[in-house]
Structures are given as C-alpha cells and as structure tokens.
C-alpha cells in the first residue's frame, strides 16, 4: 500500500571508537605492577582541516568521523581511527547505535559505536593529527570527569559494560600478562575492569584461581616453577592453556 507520508532522513552517518588499554606501573619492590584501565581520547581542534570552526572545539572526544558513501560504518571506524590517532590494525568490535536527534548540533547524526581493548604497546604509535589538538590516555574515572563532546560520556559508559563482559567471560586477561605469571598479576589485571569480591578478596581468589580449567601450573624438570619477582617467598608460576571457557545460562540450574 502506497502512502503520501514523508519520512525524515538523517543528516549524517558516523562511527565512533572507544579505545581502551591496561597500563602497568611499578610501585615497589616485591609488588606486582599497578594495572590501570585507560581510554584514549582526542582533544578536538579549534578548526577542521579545511579551516572551518570545529563543532565542540576544545572538548575531549572519542576518535571517529563520518562514513563515506563507498564504505561501511565498520570500515569508517578503521579509517578514522588511523587518520585521527595514527593507530591501526586493532580488533574493533561494534556494540551500539546512537541516534538521538539532539546528540549533535549539526543535525540528526547517527553514530555507530565501536570498542577496542588494546595492548599498551599497540598504542605507542599514537600521534596528534590535523583533526586533533591533543591525544592522551586517561584513567576511566578521570576521563568521565572531563567535558566530553556530544554524547561520548554515554558511549564510554556503555562500552565499559562490554569490556566487563569480555573480561569476565573470556580469557582476555592473558593479553595483558607475560606468558608465565604469578596469580597476583592475573588478579591485578582482572581488577582493572571487574569489581568482584571473589577476585578482590585474596583468600577467595588464590583458592579458586588454580582450579580454573584454562590455567595450568608451570613446571620445570618435573618440579613446580616458581618466581620471587613480586614476593620474598617464591610463588608458583601459571600460564593459560588452550581451553576456552564456555558459559551456559542453563548449566547451574540443570546440574542442581
């Protein structure tokens, strides 16, 4: 059935990318490095590359930009991340659409939101480009306290939920650890993202962690391999094996 009703089309189609990493800082002898979850933000320039005043100039923002007619939103995310930060080759995941008509003063701009959890070394190539006045890594709490452009605070808040899911349900933590590690190192990585008493409480964590099916104790010449780099008393070294966790919402109920 045909209708004479007119529909309003968006004024623009864009992609934004929330890039997170976990940094390490040594805090003292016999102590594991302090792990901190951070996000990469750019400071919007006063003028764009064509010399026109930039909207939301001077505010911190996620990297991103408009999708070209010949590309997908995902391809635009890869391109804009490289163009705005100099960082490429990262595993980008799409997680949401932001389409509030009032999210951008230029008009009704729909944005595809993506997130990345990158190693700290992957972001060493970051650099200021013509579209940004500055580029920095901020701890999450500090980032959320900044004057952020558009609705980027909401996008960051939502992206953190997906990071928590990845950290809790996969072996993501291994990407931020050496091949062989002590359990306190693993605990430090997990706590950058997860606020879980069973992880934060040493007694519970050190009792449960060795039983996880994707972790195995390292041995050398038939004996437990230990390290005292983070404790005066040598601690057992562990590594991830090839087991991938599979989470079922039915498992506990059906086994009860």
JSON list of C-alpha atoms in Angstrom, two decimals:
[
{"chain": "A", "resi": 1, "resn": "UNK", "atom": "CA", "xyz": [0.00, 0.00, 0.00]},
{"chain": "A", "resi": 2, "resn": "UNK", "atom": "CA", "xyz": [1.42, 3.37, -1.00]},
{"chain": "A", "resi": 3, "resn": "UNK", "atom": "CA", "xyz": [1.35, 6.36, 1.28]},
{"chain": "A", "resi": 4, "resn": "UNK", "atom": "CA", "xyz": [1.99, 10.05, 0.88]},
{"chain": "A", "resi": 5, "resn": "UNK", "atom": "CA", "xyz": [3.63, 10.28, 4.29]},
{"chain": "A", "resi": 6, "resn": "UNK", "atom": "CA", "xyz": [7.07, 11.88, 4.18]},
{"chain": "A", "resi": 7, "resn": "UNK", "atom": "CA", "xyz": [9.91, 10.46, 6.18]},
{"chain": "A", "resi": 8, "resn": "UNK", "atom": "CA", "xyz": [12.84, 12.42, 7.64]},
{"chain": "A", "resi": 9, "resn": "UNK", "atom": "CA", "xyz": [16.26, 11.05, 6.78]},
{"chain": "A", "resi": 10, "resn": "UNK", "atom": "CA", "xyz": [19.37, 11.58, 8.93]},
{"chain": "A", "resi": 11, "resn": "UNK", "atom": "CA", "xyz": [21.74, 14.44, 8.18]},
{"chain": "A", "resi": 12, "resn": "UNK", "atom": "CA", "xyz": [24.82, 12.30, 8.67]},
{"chain": "A", "resi": 13, "resn": "UNK", "atom": "CA", "xyz": [26.08, 8.79, 9.38]},
{"chain": "A", "resi": 14, "resn": "UNK", "atom": "CA", "xyz": [29.18, 8.36, 11.55]},
{"chain": "A", "resi": 15, "resn": "UNK", "atom": "CA", "xyz": [31.35, 5.97, 13.53]},
{"chain": "A", "resi": 16, "resn": "UNK", "atom": "CA", "xyz": [32.99, 6.49, 16.94]},
{"chain": "A", "resi": 17, "resn": "UNK", "atom": "CA", "xyz": [35.59, 4.26, 18.56]},
{"chain": "A", "resi": 18, "resn": "UNK", "atom": "CA", "xyz": [36.26, 3.80, 22.29]},
{"chain": "A", "resi": 19, "resn": "UNK", "atom": "CA", "xyz": [39.84, 2.52, 22.59]},
{"chain": "A", "resi": 20, "resn": "UNK", "atom": "CA", "xyz": [40.76, 1.06, 25.98]},
{"chain": "A", "resi": 21, "resn": "UNK", "atom": "CA", "xyz": [44.03, -0.32, 27.28]},
{"chain": "A", "resi": 22, "resn": "UNK", "atom": "CA", "xyz": [45.52, -1.54, 30.56]},
{"chain": "A", "resi": 23, "resn": "UNK", "atom": "CA", "xyz": [48.74, 0.18, 31.62]},
{"chain": "A", "resi": 24, "resn": "UNK", "atom": "CA", "xyz": [51.37, -1.08, 34.07]},
{"chain": "A", "resi": 25, "resn": "UNK", "atom": "CA", "xyz": [53.34, 0.97, 36.60]},
{"chain": "A", "resi": 26, "resn": "UNK", "atom": "CA", "xyz": [55.89, -0.45, 39.00]},
{"chain": "A", "resi": 27, "resn": "UNK", "atom": "CA", "xyz": [55.06, 0.64, 42.55]},
{"chain": "A", "resi": 28, "resn": "UNK", "atom": "CA", "xyz": [57.74, -1.01, 44.65]},
{"chain": "A", "resi": 29, "resn": "UNK", "atom": "CA", "xyz": [59.94, -3.99, 45.31]},
{"chain": "A", "resi": 30, "resn": "UNK", "atom": "CA", "xyz": [58.15, -7.33, 45.66]},
{"chain": "A", "resi": 31, "resn": "UNK", "atom": "CA", "xyz": [54.91, -5.80, 44.47]},
{"chain": "A", "resi": 32, "resn": "UNK", "atom": "CA", "xyz": [53.16, -6.58, 41.17]},
{"chain": "A", "resi": 33, "resn": "UNK", "atom": "CA", "xyz": [52.76, -3.65, 38.77]},
{"chain": "A", "resi": 34, "resn": "UNK", "atom": "CA", "xyz": [49.80, -1.36, 39.32]},
{"chain": "A", "resi": 35, "resn": "UNK", "atom": "CA", "xyz": [47.35, -2.03, 36.49]},
{"chain": "A", "resi": 36, "resn": "UNK", "atom": "CA", "xyz": [45.05, 0.78, 35.33]},
{"chain": "A", "resi": 37, "resn": "UNK", "atom": "CA", "xyz": [42.26, 0.73, 32.78]},
{"chain": "A", "resi": 38, "resn": "UNK", "atom": "CA", "xyz": [42.58, 3.77, 30.50]},
{"chain": "A", "resi": 39, "resn": "UNK", "atom": "CA", "xyz": [40.85, 5.18, 27.44]},
{"chain": "A", "resi": 40, "resn": "UNK", "atom": "CA", "xyz": [42.37, 7.04, 24.51]},
{"chain": "A", "resi": 41, "resn": "UNK", "atom": "CA", "xyz": [40.75, 10.41, 23.81]},
{"chain": "A", "resi": 42, "resn": "UNK", "atom": "CA", "xyz": [41.48, 13.20, 21.37]},
{"chain": "A", "resi": 43, "resn": "UNK", "atom": "CA", "xyz": [41.04, 16.91, 22.01]},
{"chain": "A", "resi": 44, "resn": "UNK", "atom": "CA", "xyz": [39.01, 18.46, 19.22]},
{"chain": "A", "resi": 45, "resn": "UNK", "atom": "CA", "xyz": [40.84, 21.17, 17.28]},
{"chain": "A", "resi": 46, "resn": "UNK", "atom": "CA", "xyz": [39.56, 24.75, 17.03]},
{"chain": "A", "resi": 47, "resn": "UNK", "atom": "CA", "xyz": [39.39, 24.38, 13.25]},
{"chain": "A", "resi": 48, "resn": "UNK", "atom": "CA", "xyz": [38.95, 21.42, 10.92]},
{"chain": "A", "resi": 49, "resn": "UNK", "atom": "CA", "xyz": [41.40, 20.53, 8.14]},
{"chain": "A", "resi": 50, "resn": "UNK", "atom": "CA", "xyz": [39.55, 22.87, 5.77]},
{"chain": "A", "resi": 51, "resn": "UNK", "atom": "CA", "xyz": [39.94, 25.84, 8.13]},
{"chain": "A", "resi": 52, "resn": "UNK", "atom": "CA", "xyz": [36.33, 25.88, 9.30]},
{"chain": "A", "resi": 53, "resn": "UNK", "atom": "CA", "xyz": [35.48, 26.24, 13.01]},
{"chain": "A", "resi": 54, "resn": "UNK", "atom": "CA", "xyz": [35.06, 22.82, 14.59]},
{"chain": "A", "resi": 55, "resn": "UNK", "atom": "CA", "xyz": [31.92, 21.91, 16.46]},
{"chain": "A", "resi": 56, "resn": "UNK", "atom": "CA", "xyz": [32.57, 21.06, 20.14]},
{"chain": "A", "resi": 57, "resn": "UNK", "atom": "CA", "xyz": [36.07, 22.58, 19.73]},
{"chain": "A", "resi": 58, "resn": "UNK", "atom": "CA", "xyz": [38.39, 22.15, 22.69]},
{"chain": "A", "resi": 59, "resn": "UNK", "atom": "CA", "xyz": [36.46, 19.24, 24.18]},
{"chain": "A", "resi": 60, "resn": "UNK", "atom": "CA", "xyz": [37.80, 15.73, 24.62]},
{"chain": "A", "resi": 61, "resn": "UNK", "atom": "CA", "xyz": [36.18, 13.12, 22.43]},
{"chain": "A", "resi": 62, "resn": "UNK", "atom": "CA", "xyz": [36.34, 9.62, 21.07]},
{"chain": "A", "resi": 63, "resn": "UNK", "atom": "CA", "xyz": [38.09, 9.21, 17.72]},
{"chain": "A", "resi": 64, "resn": "UNK", "atom": "CA", "xyz": [35.59, 8.99, 14.89]},
{"chain": "A", "resi": 65, "resn": "UNK", "atom": "CA", "xyz": [34.02, 10.66, 11.91]},
{"chain": "A", "resi": 66, "resn": "UNK", "atom": "CA", "xyz": [31.60, 10.42, 9.04]},
{"chain": "A", "resi": 67, "resn": "UNK", "atom": "CA", "xyz": [31.10, 7.33, 6.89]},
{"chain": "A", "resi": 68, "resn": "UNK", "atom": "CA", "xyz": [31.90, 7.76, 3.20]},
{"chain": "A", "resi": 69, "resn": "UNK", "atom": "CA", "xyz": [29.37, 6.63, 0.57]},
{"chain": "A", "resi": 70, "resn": "UNK", "atom": "CA", "xyz": [31.62, 3.78, -0.61]},
{"chain": "A", "resi": 71, "resn": "UNK", "atom": "CA", "xyz": [32.33, 2.26, 2.82]},
{"chain": "A", "resi": 72, "resn": "UNK", "atom": "CA", "xyz": [30.60, 0.60, 5.74]},
{"chain": "A", "resi": 73, "resn": "UNK", "atom": "CA", "xyz": [30.44, 2.03, 9.25]},
{"chain": "A", "resi": 74, "resn": "UNK", "atom": "CA", "xyz": [33.00, -0.57, 10.33]},
{"chain": "A", "resi": 75, "resn": "UNK", "atom": "CA", "xyz": [35.40, 0.42, 7.55]},
{"chain": "A", "resi": 76, "resn": "UNK", "atom": "CA", "xyz": [34.93, 4.06, 8.51]},
{"chain": "A", "resi": 77, "resn": "UNK", "atom": "CA", "xyz": [35.84, 3.22, 12.11]},
{"chain": "A", "resi": 78, "resn": "UNK", "atom": "CA", "xyz": [39.10, 1.60, 10.97]},
{"chain": "A", "resi": 79, "resn": "UNK", "atom": "CA", "xyz": [39.92, 4.52, 8.69]},
{"chain": "A", "resi": 80, "resn": "UNK", "atom": "CA", "xyz": [39.08, 7.28, 11.15]},
{"chain": "A", "resi": 81, "resn": "UNK", "atom": "CA", "xyz": [40.97, 5.63, 13.98]},
{"chain": "A", "resi": 82, "resn": "UNK", "atom": "CA", "xyz": [44.10, 5.57, 11.84]},
{"chain": "A", "resi": 83, "resn": "UNK", "atom": "CA", "xyz": [43.57, 9.07, 10.46]},
{"chain": "A", "resi": 84, "resn": "UNK", "atom": "CA", "xyz": [42.89, 10.69, 13.83]},
{"chain": "A", "resi": 85, "resn": "UNK", "atom": "CA", "xyz": [45.32, 8.81, 16.07]},
{"chain": "A", "resi": 86, "resn": "UNK", "atom": "CA", "xyz": [47.87, 7.09, 13.85]},
{"chain": "A", "resi": 87, "resn": "UNK", "atom": "CA", "xyz": [46.83, 3.74, 15.36]},
{"chain": "A", "resi": 88, "resn": "UNK", "atom": "CA", "xyz": [45.79, 0.87, 13.08]},
{"chain": "A", "resi": 89, "resn": "UNK", "atom": "CA", "xyz": [45.50, -2.89, 12.94]},
{"chain": "A", "resi": 90, "resn": "UNK", "atom": "CA", "xyz": [43.39, -3.21, 16.08]},
{"chain": "A", "resi": 91, "resn": "UNK", "atom": "CA", "xyz": [40.49, -5.61, 16.57]},
{"chain": "A", "resi": 92, "resn": "UNK", "atom": "CA", "xyz": [37.44, -3.35, 16.53]},
{"chain": "A", "resi": 93, "resn": "UNK", "atom": "CA", "xyz": [34.02, -4.51, 17.73]},
{"chain": "A", "resi": 94, "resn": "UNK", "atom": "CA", "xyz": [30.70, -2.81, 17.02]},
{"chain": "A", "resi": 95, "resn": "UNK", "atom": "CA", "xyz": [28.37, -2.56, 20.02]},
{"chain": "A", "resi": 96, "resn": "UNK", "atom": "CA", "xyz": [25.69, 0.06, 19.52]},
{"chain": "A", "resi": 97, "resn": "UNK", "atom": "CA", "xyz": [23.84, 2.75, 17.59]},
{"chain": "A", "resi": 98, "resn": "UNK", "atom": "CA", "xyz": [23.33, 6.27, 18.95]},
{"chain": "A", "resi": 99, "resn": "UNK", "atom": "CA", "xyz": [20.59, 8.11, 17.11]},
{"chain": "A", "resi": 100, "resn": "UNK", "atom": "CA", "xyz": [19.08, 10.76, 19.38]},
{"chain": "A", "resi": 101, "resn": "UNK", "atom": "CA", "xyz": [18.03, 13.68, 17.12]},
{"chain": "A", "resi": 102, "resn": "UNK", "atom": "CA", "xyz": [19.64, 16.14, 19.58]},
{"chain": "A", "resi": 103, "resn": "UNK", "atom": "CA", "xyz": [23.01, 14.41, 20.05]},
{"chain": "A", "resi": 104, "resn": "UNK", "atom": "CA", "xyz": [24.75, 16.71, 17.53]},
{"chain": "A", "resi": 105, "resn": "UNK", "atom": "CA", "xyz": [24.07, 20.41, 16.89]},
{"chain": "A", "resi": 106, "resn": "UNK", "atom": "CA", "xyz": [24.83, 19.99, 13.18]},
{"chain": "A", "resi": 107, "resn": "UNK", "atom": "CA", "xyz": [21.69, 17.95, 12.67]},
{"chain": "A", "resi": 108, "resn": "UNK", "atom": "CA", "xyz": [20.43, 14.42, 13.12]},
{"chain": "A", "resi": 109, "resn": "UNK", "atom": "CA", "xyz": [23.70, 12.49, 13.09]},
{"chain": "A", "resi": 110, "resn": "UNK", "atom": "CA", "xyz": [23.53, 8.74, 13.68]},
{"chain": "A", "resi": 111, "resn": "UNK", "atom": "CA", "xyz": [26.70, 7.18, 15.10]},
{"chain": "A", "resi": 112, "resn": "UNK", "atom": "CA", "xyz": [27.82, 3.58, 15.17]},
{"chain": "A", "resi": 113, "resn": "UNK", "atom": "CA", "xyz": [29.74, 2.91, 18.39]},
{"chain": "A", "resi": 114, "resn": "UNK", "atom": "CA", "xyz": [32.73, 0.55, 18.42]},
{"chain": "A", "resi": 115, "resn": "UNK", "atom": "CA", "xyz": [35.18, -0.50, 21.11]},
{"chain": "A", "resi": 116, "resn": "UNK", "atom": "CA", "xyz": [38.72, -1.85, 21.24]},
{"chain": "A", "resi": 117, "resn": "UNK", "atom": "CA", "xyz": [40.71, -3.39, 24.08]},
{"chain": "A", "resi": 118, "resn": "UNK", "atom": "CA", "xyz": [44.33, -2.92, 23.00]},
{"chain": "A", "resi": 119, "resn": "UNK", "atom": "CA", "xyz": [47.68, -3.73, 24.50]},
{"chain": "A", "resi": 120, "resn": "UNK", "atom": "CA", "xyz": [49.57, -0.70, 25.78]},
{"chain": "A", "resi": 121, "resn": "UNK", "atom": "CA", "xyz": [52.29, -1.34, 23.18]},
{"chain": "A", "resi": 122, "resn": "UNK", "atom": "CA", "xyz": [49.69, -1.18, 20.38]},
{"chain": "A", "resi": 123, "resn": "UNK", "atom": "CA", "xyz": [49.02, 2.46, 21.28]},
{"chain": "A", "resi": 124, "resn": "UNK", "atom": "CA", "xyz": [52.63, 3.65, 21.38]},
{"chain": "A", "resi": 125, "resn": "UNK", "atom": "CA", "xyz": [52.27, 4.77, 17.76]},
{"chain": "A", "resi": 126, "resn": "UNK", "atom": "CA", "xyz": [49.50, 7.23, 18.68]},
{"chain": "A", "resi": 127, "resn": "UNK", "atom": "CA", "xyz": [50.15, 10.76, 17.45]},
{"chain": "A", "resi": 128, "resn": "UNK", "atom": "CA", "xyz": [48.45, 14.11, 17.05]},
{"chain": "A", "resi": 129, "resn": "UNK", "atom": "CA", "xyz": [46.92, 14.59, 13.60]},
{"chain": "A", "resi": 130, "resn": "UNK", "atom": "CA", "xyz": [45.34, 17.51, 11.77]},
{"chain": "A", "resi": 131, "resn": "UNK", "atom": "CA", "xyz": [41.95, 16.72, 13.30]},
{"chain": "A", "resi": 132, "resn": "UNK", "atom": "CA", "xyz": [43.11, 16.81, 16.93]},
{"chain": "A", "resi": 133, "resn": "UNK", "atom": "CA", "xyz": [44.85, 19.33, 19.18]},
{"chain": "A", "resi": 134, "resn": "UNK", "atom": "CA", "xyz": [45.99, 16.60, 21.58]},
{"chain": "A", "resi": 135, "resn": "UNK", "atom": "CA", "xyz": [45.75, 12.88, 22.24]},
{"chain": "A", "resi": 136, "resn": "UNK", "atom": "CA", "xyz": [46.03, 11.26, 25.66]},
{"chain": "A", "resi": 137, "resn": "UNK", "atom": "CA", "xyz": [45.36, 8.11, 27.66]},
{"chain": "A", "resi": 138, "resn": "UNK", "atom": "CA", "xyz": [43.12, 8.83, 30.66]},
{"chain": "A", "resi": 139, "resn": "UNK", "atom": "CA", "xyz": [42.15, 6.61, 33.61]},
{"chain": "A", "resi": 140, "resn": "UNK", "atom": "CA", "xyz": [38.43, 5.95, 33.25]},
{"chain": "A", "resi": 141, "resn": "UNK", "atom": "CA", "xyz": [37.34, 7.96, 36.30]},
{"chain": "A", "resi": 142, "resn": "UNK", "atom": "CA", "xyz": [39.36, 10.95, 35.11]},
{"chain": "A", "resi": 143, "resn": "UNK", "atom": "CA", "xyz": [38.03, 10.64, 31.56]},
{"chain": "A", "resi": 144, "resn": "UNK", "atom": "CA", "xyz": [34.42, 10.64, 32.75]},
{"chain": "A", "resi": 145, "resn": "UNK", "atom": "CA", "xyz": [35.13, 13.82, 34.71]},
{"chain": "A", "resi": 146, "resn": "UNK", "atom": "CA", "xyz": [36.21, 15.73, 31.59]},
{"chain": "A", "resi": 147, "resn": "UNK", "atom": "CA", "xyz": [33.99, 17.92, 29.47]},
{"chain": "A", "resi": 148, "resn": "UNK", "atom": "CA", "xyz": [33.31, 15.40, 26.71]},
{"chain": "A", "resi": 149, "resn": "UNK", "atom": "CA", "xyz": [31.92, 16.17, 23.27]},
{"chain": "A", "resi": 150, "resn": "UNK", "atom": "CA", "xyz": [28.48, 15.09, 22.05]},
{"chain": "A", "resi": 151, "resn": "UNK", "atom": "CA", "xyz": [27.12, 12.05, 23.93]},
{"chain": "A", "resi": 152, "resn": "UNK", "atom": "CA", "xyz": [30.52, 10.43, 24.28]},
{"chain": "A", "resi": 153, "resn": "UNK", "atom": "CA", "xyz": [30.18, 10.01, 28.03]},
{"chain": "A", "resi": 154, "resn": "UNK", "atom": "CA", "xyz": [27.18, 7.73, 27.44]},
{"chain": "A", "resi": 155, "resn": "UNK", "atom": "CA", "xyz": [29.06, 5.82, 24.74]},
{"chain": "A", "resi": 156, "resn": "UNK", "atom": "CA", "xyz": [32.03, 5.28, 27.09]},
{"chain": "A", "resi": 157, "resn": "UNK", "atom": "CA", "xyz": [29.75, 4.15, 29.93]},
{"chain": "A", "resi": 158, "resn": "UNK", "atom": "CA", "xyz": [28.08, 1.63, 27.64]},
{"chain": "A", "resi": 159, "resn": "UNK", "atom": "CA", "xyz": [31.39, 0.39, 26.19]},
{"chain": "A", "resi": 160, "resn": "UNK", "atom": "CA", "xyz": [32.68, -0.35, 29.69]},
{"chain": "A", "resi": 161, "resn": "UNK", "atom": "CA", "xyz": [29.84, -2.84, 30.16]},
{"chain": "A", "resi": 162, "resn": "UNK", "atom": "CA", "xyz": [31.06, -4.78, 27.12]},
{"chain": "A", "resi": 163, "resn": "UNK", "atom": "CA", "xyz": [34.64, -4.73, 28.40]},
{"chain": "A", "resi": 164, "resn": "UNK", "atom": "CA", "xyz": [33.45, -6.15, 31.72]},
{"chain": "A", "resi": 165, "resn": "UNK", "atom": "CA", "xyz": [31.65, -8.93, 29.85]},
{"chain": "A", "resi": 166, "resn": "UNK", "atom": "CA", "xyz": [34.75, -9.74, 27.79]},
{"chain": "A", "resi": 167, "resn": "UNK", "atom": "CA", "xyz": [36.97, -9.84, 30.87]},
{"chain": "A", "resi": 168, "resn": "UNK", "atom": "CA", "xyz": [34.54, -11.96, 32.88]},
{"chain": "A", "resi": 169, "resn": "UNK", "atom": "CA", "xyz": [33.53, -14.47, 30.19]},
{"chain": "A", "resi": 170, "resn": "UNK", "atom": "CA", "xyz": [36.72, -14.89, 28.12]},
{"chain": "A", "resi": 171, "resn": "UNK", "atom": "CA", "xyz": [40.47, -15.23, 28.61]},
{"chain": "A", "resi": 172, "resn": "UNK", "atom": "CA", "xyz": [41.03, -11.61, 27.60]},
{"chain": "A", "resi": 173, "resn": "UNK", "atom": "CA", "xyz": [43.32, -11.12, 30.63]},
{"chain": "A", "resi": 174, "resn": "UNK", "atom": "CA", "xyz": [46.09, -13.16, 29.02]},
{"chain": "A", "resi": 175, "resn": "UNK", "atom": "CA", "xyz": [46.76, -10.36, 26.52]},
{"chain": "A", "resi": 176, "resn": "UNK", "atom": "CA", "xyz": [47.93, -8.15, 29.40]},
{"chain": "A", "resi": 177, "resn": "UNK", "atom": "CA", "xyz": [50.18, -10.70, 31.09]},
{"chain": "A", "resi": 178, "resn": "UNK", "atom": "CA", "xyz": [53.54, -12.31, 30.34]},
{"chain": "A", "resi": 179, "resn": "UNK", "atom": "CA", "xyz": [53.42, -15.89, 29.12]},
{"chain": "A", "resi": 180, "resn": "UNK", "atom": "CA", "xyz": [54.21, -17.09, 32.65]},
{"chain": "A", "resi": 181, "resn": "UNK", "atom": "CA", "xyz": [52.81, -15.14, 35.59]},
{"chain": "A", "resi": 182, "resn": "UNK", "atom": "CA", "xyz": [52.01, -15.39, 39.28]},
{"chain": "A", "resi": 183, "resn": "UNK", "atom": "CA", "xyz": [48.38, -15.24, 40.39]},
{"chain": "A", "resi": 184, "resn": "UNK", "atom": "CA", "xyz": [48.73, -11.75, 41.87]},
{"chain": "A", "resi": 185, "resn": "UNK", "atom": "CA", "xyz": [49.50, -10.47, 38.35]},
{"chain": "A", "resi": 186, "resn": "UNK", "atom": "CA", "xyz": [46.33, -12.06, 36.99]},
{"chain": "A", "resi": 187, "resn": "UNK", "atom": "CA", "xyz": [44.35, -10.64, 39.90]},
{"chain": "A", "resi": 188, "resn": "UNK", "atom": "CA", "xyz": [45.66, -7.14, 39.14]},
{"chain": "A", "resi": 189, "resn": "UNK", "atom": "CA", "xyz": [44.55, -7.32, 35.50]},
{"chain": "A", "resi": 190, "resn": "UNK", "atom": "CA", "xyz": [41.07, -8.58, 36.38]},
{"chain": "A", "resi": 191, "resn": "UNK", "atom": "CA", "xyz": [40.54, -5.87, 39.00]},
{"chain": "A", "resi": 192, "resn": "UNK", "atom": "CA", "xyz": [41.16, -3.10, 36.48]},
{"chain": "A", "resi": 193, "resn": "UNK", "atom": "CA", "xyz": [37.77, -3.95, 35.00]},
{"chain": "A", "resi": 194, "resn": "UNK", "atom": "CA", "xyz": [35.85, -6.21, 37.39]},
{"chain": "A", "resi": 195, "resn": "UNK", "atom": "CA", "xyz": [34.52, -5.13, 40.78]},
{"chain": "A", "resi": 196, "resn": "UNK", "atom": "CA", "xyz": [34.05, -8.64, 42.06]},
{"chain": "A", "resi": 197, "resn": "UNK", "atom": "CA", "xyz": [34.58, -9.60, 45.75]},
{"chain": "A", "resi": 198, "resn": "UNK", "atom": "CA", "xyz": [35.65, -13.12, 44.77]},
{"chain": "A", "resi": 199, "resn": "UNK", "atom": "CA", "xyz": [38.55, -11.57, 42.85]},
{"chain": "A", "resi": 200, "resn": "UNK", "atom": "CA", "xyz": [39.33, -8.68, 45.20]},
{"chain": "A", "resi": 201, "resn": "UNK", "atom": "CA", "xyz": [39.46, -10.94, 48.28]},
{"chain": "A", "resi": 202, "resn": "UNK", "atom": "CA", "xyz": [42.87, -12.60, 48.29]},
{"chain": "A", "resi": 203, "resn": "UNK", "atom": "CA", "xyz": [41.81, -15.71, 50.20]},
{"chain": "A", "resi": 204, "resn": "UNK", "atom": "CA", "xyz": [38.95, -16.47, 47.79]},
{"chain": "A", "resi": 205, "resn": "UNK", "atom": "CA", "xyz": [40.89, -15.66, 44.64]},
{"chain": "A", "resi": 206, "resn": "UNK", "atom": "CA", "xyz": [44.07, -17.60, 45.45]},
{"chain": "A", "resi": 207, "resn": "UNK", "atom": "CA", "xyz": [41.98, -20.62, 46.47]},
{"chain": "A", "resi": 208, "resn": "UNK", "atom": "CA", "xyz": [39.80, -20.62, 43.35]},
{"chain": "A", "resi": 209, "resn": "UNK", "atom": "CA", "xyz": [42.16, -19.47, 40.58]},
{"chain": "A", "resi": 210, "resn": "UNK", "atom": "CA", "xyz": [44.35, -22.62, 40.48]},
{"chain": "A", "resi": 211, "resn": "UNK", "atom": "CA", "xyz": [41.24, -24.73, 39.75]},
{"chain": "A", "resi": 212, "resn": "UNK", "atom": "CA", "xyz": [40.24, -22.74, 36.64]},
{"chain": "A", "resi": 213, "resn": "UNK", "atom": "CA", "xyz": [40.35, -25.08, 33.62]},
{"chain": "A", "resi": 214, "resn": "UNK", "atom": "CA", "xyz": [42.14, -22.58, 31.36]},
{"chain": "A", "resi": 215, "resn": "UNK", "atom": "CA", "xyz": [45.05, -22.08, 33.80]},
{"chain": "A", "resi": 216, "resn": "UNK", "atom": "CA", "xyz": [47.85, -24.53, 34.40]},
{"chain": "A", "resi": 217, "resn": "UNK", "atom": "CA", "xyz": [50.77, -24.53, 36.80]},
{"chain": "A", "resi": 218, "resn": "UNK", "atom": "CA", "xyz": [54.17, -24.32, 35.12]},
{"chain": "A", "resi": 219, "resn": "UNK", "atom": "CA", "xyz": [56.74, -27.00, 35.94]},
{"chain": "A", "resi": 220, "resn": "UNK", "atom": "CA", "xyz": [60.45, -27.27, 35.22]},
{"chain": "A", "resi": 221, "resn": "UNK", "atom": "CA", "xyz": [62.40, -30.52, 35.36]},
{"chain": "A", "resi": 222, "resn": "UNK", "atom": "CA", "xyz": [59.39, -32.15, 36.96]},
{"chain": "A", "resi": 223, "resn": "UNK", "atom": "CA", "xyz": [59.17, -29.58, 39.75]},
{"chain": "A", "resi": 224, "resn": "UNK", "atom": "CA", "xyz": [56.87, -26.57, 40.22]},
{"chain": "A", "resi": 225, "resn": "UNK", "atom": "CA", "xyz": [58.38, -23.49, 38.60]},
{"chain": "A", "resi": 226, "resn": "UNK", "atom": "CA", "xyz": [58.30, -20.51, 40.92]},
{"chain": "A", "resi": 227, "resn": "UNK", "atom": "CA", "xyz": [59.26, -16.85, 40.92]},
{"chain": "A", "resi": 228, "resn": "UNK", "atom": "CA", "xyz": [60.00, -14.33, 43.65]},
{"chain": "A", "resi": 229, "resn": "UNK", "atom": "CA", "xyz": [59.90, -11.23, 41.47]},
{"chain": "A", "resi": 230, "resn": "UNK", "atom": "CA", "xyz": [56.81, -9.98, 43.33]},
{"chain": "A", "resi": 231, "resn": "UNK", "atom": "CA", "xyz": [57.27, -11.63, 46.72]},
{"chain": "A", "resi": 232, "resn": "UNK", "atom": "CA", "xyz": [60.07, -12.61, 49.09]},
{"chain": "A", "resi": 233, "resn": "UNK", "atom": "CA", "xyz": [58.66, -16.12, 49.13]},
{"chain": "A", "resi": 234, "resn": "UNK", "atom": "CA", "xyz": [58.75, -17.76, 45.67]},
{"chain": "A", "resi": 235, "resn": "UNK", "atom": "CA", "xyz": [55.28, -18.11, 44.18]},
{"chain": "A", "resi": 236, "resn": "UNK", "atom": "CA", "xyz": [54.01, -20.65, 41.67]},
{"chain": "A", "resi": 237, "resn": "UNK", "atom": "CA", "xyz": [54.01, -19.56, 38.03]},
{"chain": "A", "resi": 238, "resn": "UNK", "atom": "CA", "xyz": [50.97, -20.18, 35.84]},
{"chain": "A", "resi": 239, "resn": "UNK", "atom": "CA", "xyz": [50.09, -19.86, 32.18]},
{"chain": "A", "resi": 240, "resn": "UNK", "atom": "CA", "xyz": [46.98, -20.01, 30.04]},
{"chain": "A", "resi": 241, "resn": "UNK", "atom": "CA", "xyz": [46.35, -23.25, 28.14]},
{"chain": "A", "resi": 242, "resn": "UNK", "atom": "CA", "xyz": [44.21, -23.74, 25.04]},
{"chain": "A", "resi": 243, "resn": "UNK", "atom": "CA", "xyz": [40.94, -24.31, 26.90]},
{"chain": "A", "resi": 244, "resn": "UNK", "atom": "CA", "xyz": [38.33, -21.67, 26.06]},
{"chain": "A", "resi": 245, "resn": "UNK", "atom": "CA", "xyz": [35.59, -21.08, 28.65]},
{"chain": "A", "resi": 246, "resn": "UNK", "atom": "CA", "xyz": [32.02, -21.73, 27.53]},
{"chain": "A", "resi": 247, "resn": "UNK", "atom": "CA", "xyz": [29.36, -20.10, 29.66]},
{"chain": "A", "resi": 248, "resn": "UNK", "atom": "CA", "xyz": [25.85, -21.51, 29.76]},
{"chain": "A", "resi": 249, "resn": "UNK", "atom": "CA", "xyz": [22.91, -19.86, 31.48]},
{"chain": "A", "resi": 250, "resn": "UNK", "atom": "CA", "xyz": [21.43, -23.36, 31.96]},
{"chain": "A", "resi": 251, "resn": "UNK", "atom": "CA", "xyz": [24.44, -25.15, 33.45]},
{"chain": "A", "resi": 252, "resn": "UNK", "atom": "CA", "xyz": [23.99, -24.38, 37.15]},
{"chain": "A", "resi": 253, "resn": "UNK", "atom": "CA", "xyz": [20.22, -24.90, 37.07]},
{"chain": "A", "resi": 254, "resn": "UNK", "atom": "CA", "xyz": [20.37, -28.22, 35.23]},
{"chain": "A", "resi": 255, "resn": "UNK", "atom": "CA", "xyz": [23.19, -29.56, 37.37]},
{"chain": "A", "resi": 256, "resn": "UNK", "atom": "CA", "xyz": [21.45, -28.59, 40.61]}
]
